[in-house]
Amino acid sequence: IAGITQAPTSQILAAGRRMTLRCTQDMRHNAMYWYRQDLGLGLRLIHYSNTAGTTGKGEVPDGYSVSRANTDDFPLTLASAVPSQTSVYFCASTASAGGGTQYFGPGTRLTVL
Amino acid sequence: GENVEQHPSTLSVQEGDSAVIKCTYSDSASNYFPWYKQELGKRPQLIIDIRSNVGEKKDQRIAVTLNKTAKHFSLHITETQPEDSAVYFCAASSGGGADGLTFGKGTHLIIQP
């Protein structure tokens, strides 16, 4: 059992390019989340999904989109990357759509030049 | 939306002493308050959480207290050990965290030998 996996581990991207960060969980968790972590700012919620087929906006959604076609996968897409999107991105999941303990993936370090 | 303030940003204590980290929140509807520990280069991991119907919760050397009236909650670590050195994040959410967490900016805890 892998838990939550994220890919890629790290990526350097030219500004203006499109990029999709992948997140997969094998725990059959209902809810999934995307956070970005910047030094001195902690973790900030980008988007979330309580169940497959539904998504919601978090604190910093601009420039990002998500989809939840099935229970296991929750990809995060940057349509046209900008340097301010340089960050460490963490995916998380919760067993219940009603909340509870969030389990985090290993993170993706993204650098936009 | 919710706003979580966390203090101090850095805390240095002697091994064996106690450490206290404090957080305040703004949304009176918040009812779920987890604490995460993050070691350098690793993912955040839940160490303890508390819900709004409880004033205190303990797990071995770790305890969390919640004052709903004042809208603040604290993490207490007793008999600190070198492996307690890490960054600690508090978070708050309404709805049990179903729509994501709002995090504080973190406290870097340093255990001096």
mmCIF file of C-alpha atoms in Angstrom, chain B residues 30-91:
data_model
loop_
_atom_site.group_PDB
_atom_site.id
_atom_site.type_symbol
_atom_site.label_atom_id
_atom_site.label_comp_id
_atom_site.label_asym_id
_atom_site.label_seq_id
_atom_site.Cartn_x
_atom_site.Cartn_y
_atom_site.Cartn_z
ATOM 1 C CA SER B 30 -14.243 26.737 13.531
ATOM 2 C CA ASN B 31 -14.619 23.398 15.261
ATOM 3 C CA TYR B 32 -11.538 21.350 14.330
ATOM 4 C CA PHE B 33 -7.968 22.185 15.384
ATOM 5 C CA PRO B 34 -5.136 19.868 14.312
ATOM 6 C CA TRP B 35 -1.413 20.227 14.920
ATOM 7 C CA TYR B 36 1.151 19.039 12.379
ATOM 8 C CA LYS B 37 4.870 18.367 12.727
ATOM 9 C CA GLN B 38 7.131 18.792 9.717
ATOM 10 C CA GLU B 39 10.752 17.729 9.670
ATOM 11 C CA LEU B 40 13.122 19.264 7.148
ATOM 12 C CA GLY B 41 12.333 18.069 3.616
ATOM 13 C CA LYS B 42 9.470 15.872 4.790
ATOM 14 C CA ARG B 43 5.693 16.008 4.611
ATOM 15 C CA PRO B 44 3.551 17.427 7.444
ATOM 16 C CA GLN B 45 2.320 14.732 9.831
ATOM 17 C CA LEU B 46 -0.560 15.007 12.290
ATOM 18 C CA ILE B 47 0.549 14.763 15.913
ATOM 19 C CA ILE B 48 -2.663 15.639 17.738
ATOM 20 C CA ASP B 49 -6.023 17.265 17.082
ATOM 21 C CA ILE B 50 -8.917 18.583 19.123
ATOM 22 C CA ARG B 51 -12.529 19.341 18.376
ATOM 23 C CA SER B 52 -14.526 22.219 19.779
ATOM 24 C CA ASN B 53 -16.553 20.081 22.181
ATOM 25 C CA VAL B 54 -13.390 19.260 24.165
ATOM 26 C CA GLY B 55 -11.196 21.628 26.213
ATOM 27 C CA GLU B 56 -8.046 19.510 26.463
ATOM 28 C CA LYS B 57 -6.557 16.396 24.932
ATOM 29 C CA LYS B 58 -3.373 14.541 25.848
ATOM 30 C CA ASP B 59 -1.254 11.934 24.122
ATOM 31 C CA GLN B 60 1.821 10.947 26.142
ATOM 32 C CA ARG B 61 4.135 14.001 26.166
ATOM 33 C CA ILE B 62 1.880 16.101 23.928
ATOM 34 C CA ALA B 63 -1.240 17.996 24.941
ATOM 35 C CA VAL B 64 -3.491 20.538 23.295
ATOM 36 C CA THR B 65 -5.779 22.998 25.067
ATOM 37 C CA LEU B 66 -8.632 24.951 23.510
ATOM 38 C CA ASN B 67 -10.314 28.126 24.767
ATOM 39 C CA LYS B 68 -13.332 28.736 22.517
ATOM 40 C CA THR B 69 -14.309 31.956 24.241
ATOM 41 C CA ALA B 70 -10.932 33.541 23.607
ATOM 42 C CA LYS B 71 -10.520 31.705 20.297
ATOM 43 C CA HIS B 72 -7.103 30.345 21.023
ATOM 44 C CA PHE B 73 -5.498 26.934 21.333
ATOM 45 C CA SER B 74 -2.067 25.786 22.407
ATOM 46 C CA LEU B 75 0.309 22.866 21.968
ATOM 47 C CA HIS B 76 2.260 21.703 24.998
ATOM 48 C CA ILE B 77 5.234 19.352 24.721
ATOM 49 C CA THR B 78 6.737 18.119 27.995
ATOM 50 C CA GLU B 79 10.138 16.490 28.608
ATOM 51 C CA THR B 80 11.376 17.608 25.196
ATOM 52 C CA GLN B 81 13.776 15.370 23.308
ATOM 53 C CA PRO B 82 16.128 16.037 20.355
ATOM 54 C CA GLU B 83 13.689 14.313 17.980
ATOM 55 C CA ASP B 84 11.095 16.953 18.821
ATOM 56 C CA SER B 85 13.118 19.478 16.802
ATOM 57 C CA ALA B 86 10.962 20.370 13.772
ATOM 58 C CA VAL B 87 8.510 22.963 12.459
ATOM 59 C CA TYR B 88 5.075 22.756 14.036
ATOM 60 C CA PHE B 89 1.920 24.076 12.369
ATOM 61 C CA CYS B 90 -1.452 24.708 13.935
ATOM 62 C CA ALA B 91 -4.570 24.769 11.784
#
